[in-house]
Every structure is written in structure tokens, then in C-alpha cells.
mmCIF file of C-alpha atoms in Angstrom:
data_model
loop_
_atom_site.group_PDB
_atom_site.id
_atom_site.type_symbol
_atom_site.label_atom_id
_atom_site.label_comp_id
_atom_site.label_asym_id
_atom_site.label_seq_id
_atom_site.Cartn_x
_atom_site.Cartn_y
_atom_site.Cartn_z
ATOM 1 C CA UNK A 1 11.587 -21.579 11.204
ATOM 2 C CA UNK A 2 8.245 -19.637 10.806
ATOM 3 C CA UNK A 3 8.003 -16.105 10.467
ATOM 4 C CA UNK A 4 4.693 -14.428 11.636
ATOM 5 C CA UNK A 5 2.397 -12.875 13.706
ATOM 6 C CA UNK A 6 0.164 -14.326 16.102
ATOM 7 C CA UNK A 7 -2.961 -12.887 16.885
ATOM 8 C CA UNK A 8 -3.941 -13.981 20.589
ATOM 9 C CA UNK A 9 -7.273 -14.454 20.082
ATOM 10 C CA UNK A 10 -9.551 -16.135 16.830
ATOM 11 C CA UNK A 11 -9.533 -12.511 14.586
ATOM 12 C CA UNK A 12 -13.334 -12.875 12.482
ATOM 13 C CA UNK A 13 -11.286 -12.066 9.252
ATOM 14 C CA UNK A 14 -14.847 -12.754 7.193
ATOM 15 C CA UNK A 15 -15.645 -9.300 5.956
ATOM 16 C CA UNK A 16 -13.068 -9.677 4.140
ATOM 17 C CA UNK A 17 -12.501 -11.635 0.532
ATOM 18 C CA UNK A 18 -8.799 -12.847 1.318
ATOM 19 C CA UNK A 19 -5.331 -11.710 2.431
ATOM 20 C CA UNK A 20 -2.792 -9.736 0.218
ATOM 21 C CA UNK A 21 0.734 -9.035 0.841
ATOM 22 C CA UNK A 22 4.257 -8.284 -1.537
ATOM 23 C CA UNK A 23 7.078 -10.735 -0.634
ATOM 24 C CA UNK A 24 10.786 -11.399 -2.408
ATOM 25 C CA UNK A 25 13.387 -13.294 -1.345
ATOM 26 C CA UNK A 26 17.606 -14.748 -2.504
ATOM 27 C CA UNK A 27 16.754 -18.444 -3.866
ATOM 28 C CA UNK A 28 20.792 -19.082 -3.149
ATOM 29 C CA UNK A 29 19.913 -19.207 0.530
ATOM 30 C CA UNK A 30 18.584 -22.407 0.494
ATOM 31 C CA UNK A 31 14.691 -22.115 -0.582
ATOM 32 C CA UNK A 32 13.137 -21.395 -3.762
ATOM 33 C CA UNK A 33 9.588 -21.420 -1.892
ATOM 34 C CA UNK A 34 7.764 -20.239 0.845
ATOM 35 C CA UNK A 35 4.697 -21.625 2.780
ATOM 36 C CA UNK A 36 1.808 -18.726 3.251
ATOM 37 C CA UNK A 37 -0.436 -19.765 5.780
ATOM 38 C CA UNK A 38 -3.029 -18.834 8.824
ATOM 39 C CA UNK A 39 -3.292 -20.749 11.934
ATOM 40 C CA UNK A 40 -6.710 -21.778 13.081
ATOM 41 C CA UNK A 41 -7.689 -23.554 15.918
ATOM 42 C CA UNK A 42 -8.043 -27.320 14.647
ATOM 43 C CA UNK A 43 -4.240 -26.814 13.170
ATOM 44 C CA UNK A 44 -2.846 -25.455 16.536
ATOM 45 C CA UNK A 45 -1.784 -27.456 19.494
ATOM 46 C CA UNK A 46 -3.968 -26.226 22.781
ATOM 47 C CA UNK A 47 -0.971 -25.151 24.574
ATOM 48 C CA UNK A 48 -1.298 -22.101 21.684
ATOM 49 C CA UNK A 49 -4.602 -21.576 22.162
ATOM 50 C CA UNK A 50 -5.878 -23.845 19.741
ATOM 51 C CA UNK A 51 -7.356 -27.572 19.910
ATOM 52 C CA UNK A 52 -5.224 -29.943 18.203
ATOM 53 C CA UNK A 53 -3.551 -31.854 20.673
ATOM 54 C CA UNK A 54 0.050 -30.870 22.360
ATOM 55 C CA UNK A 55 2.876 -32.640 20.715
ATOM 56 C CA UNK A 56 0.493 -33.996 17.502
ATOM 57 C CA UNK A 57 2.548 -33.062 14.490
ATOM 58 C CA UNK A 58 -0.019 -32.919 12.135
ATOM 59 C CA UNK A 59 -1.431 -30.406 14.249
ATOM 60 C CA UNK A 60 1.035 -27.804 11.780
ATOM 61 C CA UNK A 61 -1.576 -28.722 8.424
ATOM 62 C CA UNK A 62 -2.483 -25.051 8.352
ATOM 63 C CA UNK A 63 -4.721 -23.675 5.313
ATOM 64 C CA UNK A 64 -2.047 -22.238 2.952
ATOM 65 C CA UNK A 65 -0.717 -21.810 -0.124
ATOM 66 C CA UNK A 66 2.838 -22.203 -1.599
ATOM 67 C CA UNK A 67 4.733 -19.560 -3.228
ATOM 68 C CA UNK A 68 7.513 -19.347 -5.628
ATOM 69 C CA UNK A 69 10.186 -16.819 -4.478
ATOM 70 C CA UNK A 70 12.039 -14.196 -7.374
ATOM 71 C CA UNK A 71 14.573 -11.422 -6.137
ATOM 72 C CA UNK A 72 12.121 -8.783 -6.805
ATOM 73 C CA UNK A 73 8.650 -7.897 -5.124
ATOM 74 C CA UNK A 74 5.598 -9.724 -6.087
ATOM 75 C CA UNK A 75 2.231 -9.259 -4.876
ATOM 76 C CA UNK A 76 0.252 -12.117 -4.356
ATOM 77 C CA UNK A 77 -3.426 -12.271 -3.336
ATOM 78 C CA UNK A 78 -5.141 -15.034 -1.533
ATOM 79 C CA UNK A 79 -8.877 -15.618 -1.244
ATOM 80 C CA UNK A 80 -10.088 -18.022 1.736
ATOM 81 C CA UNK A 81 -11.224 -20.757 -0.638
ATOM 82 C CA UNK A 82 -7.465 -20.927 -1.932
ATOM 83 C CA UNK A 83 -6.166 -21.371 1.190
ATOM 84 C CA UNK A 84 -6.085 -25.153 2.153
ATOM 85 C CA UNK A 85 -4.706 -27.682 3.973
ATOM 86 C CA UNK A 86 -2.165 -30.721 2.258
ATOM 87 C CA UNK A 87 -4.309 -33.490 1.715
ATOM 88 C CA UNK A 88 -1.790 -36.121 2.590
ATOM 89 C CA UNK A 89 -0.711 -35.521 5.943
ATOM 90 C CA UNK A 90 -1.797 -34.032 9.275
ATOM 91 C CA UNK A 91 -4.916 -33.339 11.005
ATOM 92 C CA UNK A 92 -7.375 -31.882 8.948
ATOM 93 C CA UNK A 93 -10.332 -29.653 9.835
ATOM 94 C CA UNK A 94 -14.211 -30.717 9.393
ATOM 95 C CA UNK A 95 -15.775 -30.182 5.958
ATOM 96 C CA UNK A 96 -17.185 -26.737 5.306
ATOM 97 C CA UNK A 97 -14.917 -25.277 7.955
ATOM 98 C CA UNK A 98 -14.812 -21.369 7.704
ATOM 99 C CA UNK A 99 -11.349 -21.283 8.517
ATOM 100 C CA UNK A 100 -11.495 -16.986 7.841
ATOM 101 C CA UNK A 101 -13.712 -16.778 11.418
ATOM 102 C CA UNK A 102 -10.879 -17.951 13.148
ATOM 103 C CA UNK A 103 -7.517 -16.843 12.181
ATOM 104 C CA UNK A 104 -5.136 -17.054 15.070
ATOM 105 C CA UNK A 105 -1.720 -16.179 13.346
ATOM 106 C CA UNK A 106 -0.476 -15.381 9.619
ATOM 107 C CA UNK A 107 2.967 -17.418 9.378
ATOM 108 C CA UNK A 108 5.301 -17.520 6.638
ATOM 109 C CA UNK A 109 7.619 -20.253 6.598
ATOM 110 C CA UNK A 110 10.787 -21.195 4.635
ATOM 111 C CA UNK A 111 9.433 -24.420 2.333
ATOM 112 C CA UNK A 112 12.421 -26.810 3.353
ATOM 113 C CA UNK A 113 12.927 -26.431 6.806
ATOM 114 C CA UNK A 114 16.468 -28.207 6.840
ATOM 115 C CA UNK A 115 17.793 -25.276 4.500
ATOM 116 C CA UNK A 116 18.837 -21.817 4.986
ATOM 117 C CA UNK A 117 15.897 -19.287 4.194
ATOM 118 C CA UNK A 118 16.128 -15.251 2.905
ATOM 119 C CA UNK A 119 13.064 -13.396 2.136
ATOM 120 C CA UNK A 120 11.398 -10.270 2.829
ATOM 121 C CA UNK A 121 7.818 -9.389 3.318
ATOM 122 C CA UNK A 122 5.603 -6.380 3.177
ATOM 123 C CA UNK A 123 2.242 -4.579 3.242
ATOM 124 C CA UNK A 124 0.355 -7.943 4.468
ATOM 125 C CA UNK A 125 -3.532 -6.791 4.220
ATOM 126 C CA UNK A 126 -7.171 -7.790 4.601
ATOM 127 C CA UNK A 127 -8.118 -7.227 1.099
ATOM 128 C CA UNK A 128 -11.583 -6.717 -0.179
ATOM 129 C CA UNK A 129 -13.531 -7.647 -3.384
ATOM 130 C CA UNK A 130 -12.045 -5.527 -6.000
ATOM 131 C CA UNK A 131 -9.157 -4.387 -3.469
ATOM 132 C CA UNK A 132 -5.663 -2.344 -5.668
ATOM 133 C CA UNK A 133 -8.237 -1.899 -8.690
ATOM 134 C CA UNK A 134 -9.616 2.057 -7.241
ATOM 135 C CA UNK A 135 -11.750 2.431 -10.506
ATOM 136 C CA UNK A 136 -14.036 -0.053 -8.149
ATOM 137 C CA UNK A 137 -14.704 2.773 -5.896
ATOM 138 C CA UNK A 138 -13.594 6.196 -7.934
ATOM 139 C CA UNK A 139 -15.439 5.860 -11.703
ATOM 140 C CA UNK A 140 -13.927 7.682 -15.239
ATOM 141 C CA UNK A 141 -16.714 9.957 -14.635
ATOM 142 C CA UNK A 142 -16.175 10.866 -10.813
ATOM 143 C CA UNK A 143 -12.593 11.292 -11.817
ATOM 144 C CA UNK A 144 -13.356 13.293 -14.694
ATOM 145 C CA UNK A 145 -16.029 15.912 -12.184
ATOM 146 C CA UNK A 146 -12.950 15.568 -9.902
ATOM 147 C CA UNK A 147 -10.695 17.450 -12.243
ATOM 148 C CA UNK A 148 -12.642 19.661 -14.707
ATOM 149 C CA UNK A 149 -9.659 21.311 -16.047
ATOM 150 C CA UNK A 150 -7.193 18.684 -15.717
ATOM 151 C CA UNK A 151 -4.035 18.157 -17.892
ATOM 152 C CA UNK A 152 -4.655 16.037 -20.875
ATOM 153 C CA UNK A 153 -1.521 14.178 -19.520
ATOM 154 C CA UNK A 154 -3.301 12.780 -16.754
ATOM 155 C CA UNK A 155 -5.926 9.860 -17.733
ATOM 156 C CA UNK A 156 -8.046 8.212 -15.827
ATOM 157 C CA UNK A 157 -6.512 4.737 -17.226
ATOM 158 C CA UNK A 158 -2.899 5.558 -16.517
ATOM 159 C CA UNK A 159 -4.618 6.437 -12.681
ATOM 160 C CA UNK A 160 -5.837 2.739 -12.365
ATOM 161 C CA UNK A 161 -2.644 1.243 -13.744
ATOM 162 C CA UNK A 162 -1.491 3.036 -10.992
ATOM 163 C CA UNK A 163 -3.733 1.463 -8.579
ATOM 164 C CA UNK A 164 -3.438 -1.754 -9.328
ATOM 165 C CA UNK A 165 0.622 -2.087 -8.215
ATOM 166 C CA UNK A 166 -0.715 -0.754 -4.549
ATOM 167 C CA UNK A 167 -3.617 -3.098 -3.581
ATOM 168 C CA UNK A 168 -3.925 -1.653 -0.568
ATOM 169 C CA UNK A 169 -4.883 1.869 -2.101
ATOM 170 C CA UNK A 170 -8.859 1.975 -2.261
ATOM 171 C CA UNK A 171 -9.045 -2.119 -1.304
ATOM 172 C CA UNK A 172 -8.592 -1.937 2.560
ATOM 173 C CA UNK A 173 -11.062 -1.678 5.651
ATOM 174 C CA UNK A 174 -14.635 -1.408 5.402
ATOM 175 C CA UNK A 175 -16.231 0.581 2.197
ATOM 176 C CA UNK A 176 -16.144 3.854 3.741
ATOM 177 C CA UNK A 177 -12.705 3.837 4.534
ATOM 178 C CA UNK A 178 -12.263 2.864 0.885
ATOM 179 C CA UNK A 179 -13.665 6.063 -0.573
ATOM 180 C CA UNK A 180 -12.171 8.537 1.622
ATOM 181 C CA UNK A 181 -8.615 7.141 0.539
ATOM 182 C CA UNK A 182 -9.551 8.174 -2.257
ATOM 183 C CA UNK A 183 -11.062 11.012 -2.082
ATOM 184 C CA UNK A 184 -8.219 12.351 0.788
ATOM 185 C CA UNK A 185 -5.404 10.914 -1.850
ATOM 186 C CA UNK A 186 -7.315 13.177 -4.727
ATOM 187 C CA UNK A 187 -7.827 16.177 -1.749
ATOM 188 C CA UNK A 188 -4.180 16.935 -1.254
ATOM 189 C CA UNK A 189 -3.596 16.281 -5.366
ATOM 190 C CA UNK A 190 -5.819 19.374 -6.090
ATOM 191 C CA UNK A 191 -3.327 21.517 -3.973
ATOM 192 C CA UNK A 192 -0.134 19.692 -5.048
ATOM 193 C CA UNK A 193 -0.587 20.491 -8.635
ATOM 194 C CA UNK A 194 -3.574 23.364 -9.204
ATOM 195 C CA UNK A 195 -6.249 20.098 -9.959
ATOM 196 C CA UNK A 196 -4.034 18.093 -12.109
ATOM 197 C CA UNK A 197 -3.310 20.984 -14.057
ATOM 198 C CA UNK A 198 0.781 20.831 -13.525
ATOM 199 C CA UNK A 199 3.138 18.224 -14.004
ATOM 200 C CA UNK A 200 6.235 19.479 -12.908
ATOM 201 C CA UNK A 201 6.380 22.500 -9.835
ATOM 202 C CA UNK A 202 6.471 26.156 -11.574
ATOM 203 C CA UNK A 203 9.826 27.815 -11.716
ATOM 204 C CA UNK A 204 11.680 25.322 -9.243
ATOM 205 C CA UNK A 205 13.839 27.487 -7.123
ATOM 206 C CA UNK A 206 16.732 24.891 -6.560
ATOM 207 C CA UNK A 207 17.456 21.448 -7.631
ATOM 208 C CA UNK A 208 16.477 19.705 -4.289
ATOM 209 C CA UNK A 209 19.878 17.793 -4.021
ATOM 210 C CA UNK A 210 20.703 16.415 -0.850
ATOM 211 C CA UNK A 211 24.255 15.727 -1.142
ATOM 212 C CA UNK A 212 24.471 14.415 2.702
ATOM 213 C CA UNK A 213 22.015 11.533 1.681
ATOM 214 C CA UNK A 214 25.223 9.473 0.084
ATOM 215 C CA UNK A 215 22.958 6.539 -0.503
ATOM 216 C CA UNK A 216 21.088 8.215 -3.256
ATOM 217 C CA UNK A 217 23.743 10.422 -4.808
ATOM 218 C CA UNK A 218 22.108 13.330 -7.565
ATOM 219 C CA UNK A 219 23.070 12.371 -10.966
ATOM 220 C CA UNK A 220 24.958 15.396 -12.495
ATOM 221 C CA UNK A 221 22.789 18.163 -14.301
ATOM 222 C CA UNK A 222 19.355 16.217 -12.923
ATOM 223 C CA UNK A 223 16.855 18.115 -10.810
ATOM 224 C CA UNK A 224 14.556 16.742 -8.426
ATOM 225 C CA UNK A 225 11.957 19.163 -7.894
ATOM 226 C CA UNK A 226 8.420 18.449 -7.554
ATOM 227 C CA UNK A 227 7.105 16.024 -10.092
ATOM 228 C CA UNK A 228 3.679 14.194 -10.566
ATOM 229 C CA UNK A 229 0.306 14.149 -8.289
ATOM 230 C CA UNK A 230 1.778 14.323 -5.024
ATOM 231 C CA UNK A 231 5.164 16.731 -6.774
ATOM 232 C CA UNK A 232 7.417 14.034 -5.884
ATOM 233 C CA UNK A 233 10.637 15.857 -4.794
ATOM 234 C CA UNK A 234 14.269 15.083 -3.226
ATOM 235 C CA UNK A 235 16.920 13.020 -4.511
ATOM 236 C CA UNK A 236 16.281 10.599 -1.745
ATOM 237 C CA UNK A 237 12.358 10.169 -2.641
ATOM 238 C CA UNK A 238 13.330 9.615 -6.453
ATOM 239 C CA UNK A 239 15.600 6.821 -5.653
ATOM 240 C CA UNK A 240 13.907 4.827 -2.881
ATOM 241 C CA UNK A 241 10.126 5.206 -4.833
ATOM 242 C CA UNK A 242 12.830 4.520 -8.066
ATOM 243 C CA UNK A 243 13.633 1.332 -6.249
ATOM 244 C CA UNK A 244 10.275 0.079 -5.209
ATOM 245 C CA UNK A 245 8.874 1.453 -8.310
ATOM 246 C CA UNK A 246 11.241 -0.983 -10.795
ATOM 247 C CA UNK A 247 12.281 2.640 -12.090
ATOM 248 C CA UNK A 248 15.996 4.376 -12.344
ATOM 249 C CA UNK A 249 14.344 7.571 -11.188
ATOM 250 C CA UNK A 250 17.164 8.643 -9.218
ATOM 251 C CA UNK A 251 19.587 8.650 -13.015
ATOM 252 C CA UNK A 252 16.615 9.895 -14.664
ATOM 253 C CA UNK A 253 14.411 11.627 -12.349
ATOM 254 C CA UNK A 254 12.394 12.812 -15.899
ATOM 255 C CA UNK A 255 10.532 9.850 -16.066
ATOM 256 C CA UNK A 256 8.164 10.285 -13.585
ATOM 257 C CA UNK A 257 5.898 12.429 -15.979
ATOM 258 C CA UNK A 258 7.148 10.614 -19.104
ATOM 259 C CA UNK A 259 3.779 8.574 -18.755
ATOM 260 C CA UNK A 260 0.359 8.883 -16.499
ATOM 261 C CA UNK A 261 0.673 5.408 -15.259
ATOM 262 C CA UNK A 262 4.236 6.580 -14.234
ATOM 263 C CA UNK A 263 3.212 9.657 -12.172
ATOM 264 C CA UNK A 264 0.445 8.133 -10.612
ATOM 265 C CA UNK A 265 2.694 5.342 -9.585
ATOM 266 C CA UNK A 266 5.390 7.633 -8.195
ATOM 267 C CA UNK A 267 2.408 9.813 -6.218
ATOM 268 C CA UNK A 268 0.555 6.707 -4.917
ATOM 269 C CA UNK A 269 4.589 5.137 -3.545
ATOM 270 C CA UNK A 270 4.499 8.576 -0.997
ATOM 271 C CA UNK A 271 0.836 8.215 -0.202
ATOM 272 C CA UNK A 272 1.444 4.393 1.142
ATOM 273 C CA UNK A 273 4.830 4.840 2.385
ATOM 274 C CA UNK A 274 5.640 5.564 5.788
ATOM 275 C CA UNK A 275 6.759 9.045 6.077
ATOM 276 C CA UNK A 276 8.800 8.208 8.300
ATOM 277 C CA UNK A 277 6.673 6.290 10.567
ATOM 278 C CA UNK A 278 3.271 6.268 8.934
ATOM 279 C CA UNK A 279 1.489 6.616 6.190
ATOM 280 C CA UNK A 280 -1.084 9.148 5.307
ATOM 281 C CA UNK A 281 -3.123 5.903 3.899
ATOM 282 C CA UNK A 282 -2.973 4.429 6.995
ATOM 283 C CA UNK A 283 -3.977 7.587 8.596
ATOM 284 C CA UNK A 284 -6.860 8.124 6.640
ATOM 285 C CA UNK A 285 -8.067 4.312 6.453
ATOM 286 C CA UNK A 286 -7.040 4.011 10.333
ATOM 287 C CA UNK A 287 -9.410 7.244 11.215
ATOM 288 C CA UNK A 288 -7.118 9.280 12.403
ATOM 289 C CA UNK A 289 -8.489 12.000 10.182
ATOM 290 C CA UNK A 290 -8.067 13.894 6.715
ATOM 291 C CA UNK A 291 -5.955 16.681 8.403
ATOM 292 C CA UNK A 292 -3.087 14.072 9.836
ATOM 293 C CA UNK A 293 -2.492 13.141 5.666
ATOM 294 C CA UNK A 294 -2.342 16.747 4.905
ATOM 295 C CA UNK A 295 0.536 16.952 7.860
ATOM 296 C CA UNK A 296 1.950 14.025 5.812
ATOM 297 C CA UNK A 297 2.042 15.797 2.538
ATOM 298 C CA UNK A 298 2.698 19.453 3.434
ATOM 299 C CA UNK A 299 2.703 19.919 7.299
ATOM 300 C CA UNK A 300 5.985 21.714 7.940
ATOM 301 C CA UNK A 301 4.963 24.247 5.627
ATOM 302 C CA UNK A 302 0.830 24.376 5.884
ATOM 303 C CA UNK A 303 -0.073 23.104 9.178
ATOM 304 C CA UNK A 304 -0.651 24.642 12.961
ATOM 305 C CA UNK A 305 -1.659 28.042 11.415
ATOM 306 C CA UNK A 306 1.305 28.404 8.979
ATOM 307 C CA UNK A 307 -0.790 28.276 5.898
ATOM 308 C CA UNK A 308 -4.234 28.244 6.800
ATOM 309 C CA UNK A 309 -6.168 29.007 3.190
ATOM 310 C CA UNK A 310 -4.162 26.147 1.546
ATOM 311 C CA UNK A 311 -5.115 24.085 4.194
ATOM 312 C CA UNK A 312 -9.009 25.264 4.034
ATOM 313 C CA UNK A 313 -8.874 24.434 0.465
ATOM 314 C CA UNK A 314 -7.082 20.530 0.666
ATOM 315 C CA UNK A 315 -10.186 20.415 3.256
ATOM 316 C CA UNK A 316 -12.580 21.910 0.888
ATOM 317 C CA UNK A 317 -11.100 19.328 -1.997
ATOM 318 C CA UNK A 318 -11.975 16.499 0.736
ATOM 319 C CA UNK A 319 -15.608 17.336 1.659
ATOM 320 C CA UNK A 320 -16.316 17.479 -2.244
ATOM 321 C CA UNK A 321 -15.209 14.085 -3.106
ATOM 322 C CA UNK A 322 -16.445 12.612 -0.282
ATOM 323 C CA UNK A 323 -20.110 13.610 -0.962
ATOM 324 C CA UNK A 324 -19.619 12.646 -4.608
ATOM 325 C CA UNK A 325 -18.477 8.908 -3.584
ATOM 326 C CA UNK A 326 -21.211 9.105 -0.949
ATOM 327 C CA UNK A 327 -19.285 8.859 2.242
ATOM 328 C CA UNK A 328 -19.189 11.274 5.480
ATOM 329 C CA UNK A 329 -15.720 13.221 5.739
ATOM 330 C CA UNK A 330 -15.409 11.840 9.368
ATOM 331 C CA UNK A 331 -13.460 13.846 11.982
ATOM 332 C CA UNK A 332 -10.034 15.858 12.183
ATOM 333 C CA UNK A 333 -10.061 17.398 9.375
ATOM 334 C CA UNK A 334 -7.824 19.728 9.811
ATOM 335 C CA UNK A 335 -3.805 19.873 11.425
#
């Protein structure tokens, strides 16, 4: 059994440094490992578009790597040059082949393929040189003209522990989608909390309990009002970012400013979730525009002329940081 996606066509994945992606997976099932591989055209049978030939097979030898399942997500990173083929069976490719110029699927495939299989994957991604580590692209000095009067709570080294847990954040698509991630993520931060200046929102009216949402019940006497970057909020977003996070944030919502690394973390989980169906870090790095993350963030409330000066000034925020990392806004800025 082989999990994957195939690509129709040989996909020129050479801009790029490697492919990224978190996995997990229930060892009791049957398999403790899991083959990572792409599909080129030497290791596919023609009848798939490739050139090994129909019914070879060692025309399966894909370039891959093997990887160790636990029962909690792990990112793992792959550069081309540690992607390769077994050396004891199968057909293998010519030396020197630049198997990244010709990806036609990414498969994942249970290890032992007589045994039952469990395992979940997500966020698989192009990555770049340097790609989940944003101080590559956003500097302790940038951040620090970002955020003049910041909090002394939030540092610039609990931002790129931050960073590092969501690869994808600064470390996808070409370089200029990398710095407007940034600077669109840092955009809607300077509305969310004043520039960094608040931790927690002023004079909560309510405790933001959802009691309907029975899958993340509110722990008695805990309020989840806006906390962090991005003023995390709802007892639902506390537990599911609690549960992707490795954090009981839903028992002890408190913790999201009980470190920088912590908040950051909690703000970047909504700015690469889907919410509900996309992210706005896929909107920004996809092009659709500054102004679809701010209907991401805040839309309900700010966009299609409901709040049009907070709006201007997440806008504002953008075009700032965008000529300080040296990149064009791009188009649709507004909702």
C-alpha cells in the first residue's frame, strides 16, 4: 500500500533544497517504519508515465529515505542528495542523475508491506535553504525597527524558537514570497496587540467559552480571551493549537504568555492553520494578497467597510516591512 500524490507530469522541483513534511503514526498496527520517497521516471513503469519497463519490479527502487514512526508529530527534512535508491535491488538510475528535475509523485509507504500500517501525514513542502529558521529572512535588528516599543516579554530569540517548529513559516516558495510571510504575519501582529506592546487583550469582556464545542470543554475558572501575537482566543483554539502545540493549553490556557517562545508558537499555529479551509500563510505565499490574511485574522469584524482605519493601518504595517526586507507588497491588499 502506498500513500501519495502523483503529479502527472515530471514537476522541476530544483529551486528548491529538499522536501519537508510532519508525519506520526500507532507502531501496534503493524509498522514501526515508513518509506519516504519520489517517483522519477527511471523508477516508474511506462504505463505511469515513466520508463522503466511494465511489469519490471525493480522498477519501484525510488530515491527515498526510511523513517522511524513515534505517536507524536515529527518533522523531518529531506535534501535531494539524501534521497537515494537501495543499492541492492532494483533498477537503478544513471550516475549523476538529478532525480529533483523530475519528480513524478511523493509516496509514502508502510515499510513491511505484508503488515497492517497507521500513520498520519501533514504540511508536505518544497523547502528552501534555511526554510522554518525566519531569522534567515527577518534579522534581530529588522525585528527590533519592527517593534520600537515592544514588550520586553517578546524577544527576538523566543520568535525564532518559534519558527523553527513551523518550517514552512518564512522557508516556502521563491524568496519574495518568503519575506512577505513575514512581514504580512508581523502586519496583522501590530494591530493584534498595539506592536507587541500587549500580551493578553485589555479588559476582556467575557471568558470566550464555547460550551457547545464539547470536544474542548473550558476548564472551570479559566478564560480564554485573547492571548499572544495573533490574541489567541476560544476554548476551541486553546485546545486544538494545545494539541498540536505538545501544550495543555486548554487546562491552562495561562501558558501561552508564560514564555516568548510559547506565544510565538501559539500565534504562528493560527497563522499556518487552515481557518477553516485555508491558511492566511498560504494566502499570502500563494498570492492571493495581504488583505485575504487580514480576512483570516479579523474579517468578520474589520473587513468589507466594517472597520476601515484598522484595516488601513494592518496595510500600512505591511507596506513598511515589506520595504525594510526589500520586497514589493504585491496586489490585494486590502478585503
Amino acid at each position: 500500500a502506498t500513500f501519495g500524490v502523483p503529479l502527472g507530469v515530471c514537476y522541476d522541483a530544483s529551486p528548491y533544497s529538499g522536501i519537508g513534511f510532519w508525519i506520526k503514526g500507532t507502531t501496534s498496527a503493524g509498522n514501526e517504519s515508513v518509506r519516504f520517497s519520489i517517483s522519477t521516471p527511471p523508477t516508474t513503469e511506462s504505463s505511469a508515465g515513466g520508463t522503466c519497463p511494465d511489469g519490471d519490479m525493480g522498477c519501484y527502487n525510488h530515491f527515498g529515505a526510511d523513517i522511524l514512526l513515534t505517536s507524536t508529530w515529527t518533522y523531518y527534512s529531506f535534501s535531494w542528495a539524501e534521497l537515494t535508491q537501495n543499492a541492492t535491488w532494483g533498477i537503478k538510475a544513471p550516475n549523476g542523475y538529478e532525480k529533483e528535475k523530475n519528480v513524478l509523485a511523493i509516496n509514502f509507504a508502510p515499510f513491511l508491506n505484508t503488515e497492517g500500517y497507521d500513520f498520519w501525514i501533514d504540511d508536505v513542502v518544497l523547502t528552501t535553504e534555511g526554510g522554518g529558521h525566519c531569522g534567515n529572512v527577518v534579522s534581530s535588528a529588522q525585528f527590533s525597527s519592527f517593534f520600537p516599543n515592544k514588550n520586553a516579554f517578546y524577544t527576538y530569540d523566543g520568535f525564532v524558537e518559534a519558527a523553527q517548529q513551523f518550517p514552512a513559516f518564512c522557508g516556502q516558495g521563491s524568496e519574495d514570497d518568503r519575506k512577505r510571510d513575514a512581514a504580512a504575519f508581523f502586519a496583522n501582529v501590530v494591530q493584534e496587540t498595539g506592536g507587541l506592546v500587549y500580551l493578553e487583550e485589555i479588559s476582556p469582556p467575557m471568558i470566550y467559552c464555547a460550551p457547545e464545542r464539547t470536544d474542548f470543554p473550558c476548564a472551570g475558572g479559566k478564560s480564554y480571551h485573547g492571548r499572544g501575537p495573533m490574541q489567541l482566543s476560544w476554548n476551541y483554539n486553546y485546545g486544538t493549537a494545545g494539541q498540536s502545540l505538545g501544550l495543555p493549553l486548554l487546562s491552562n490556557p495561562e501558558l501561552v504568555v508564560s514564555s516568548a517562545a510559547n506565544s510565538f508558537k501559539a500565534g504562528l499555529w493560527f497563522w499556518m492553520t487552515r481557518q477553516p479551509l485555508v491558511s492566511p500563510h498560504t494566502q499570502i505565499t500563494s498570492g492571493k494578497g495581504f488583505g485575504e490574511t487580514i480576512r483570516l485574522v479579523n474579517g468578520p469584524l474589520e473587513c468589507d467597510g466594517k472597520e476601515p482605519t484598522k484595516v488601513q493601518n494592518r496595510i500600512n504595517a505591511y507596506v513598511d516591512f515589506c520595504a525594510q526586507l526589500g520586497v514589493t507588497p504585491g496586489d490585494n491588499q486590502g478585503c
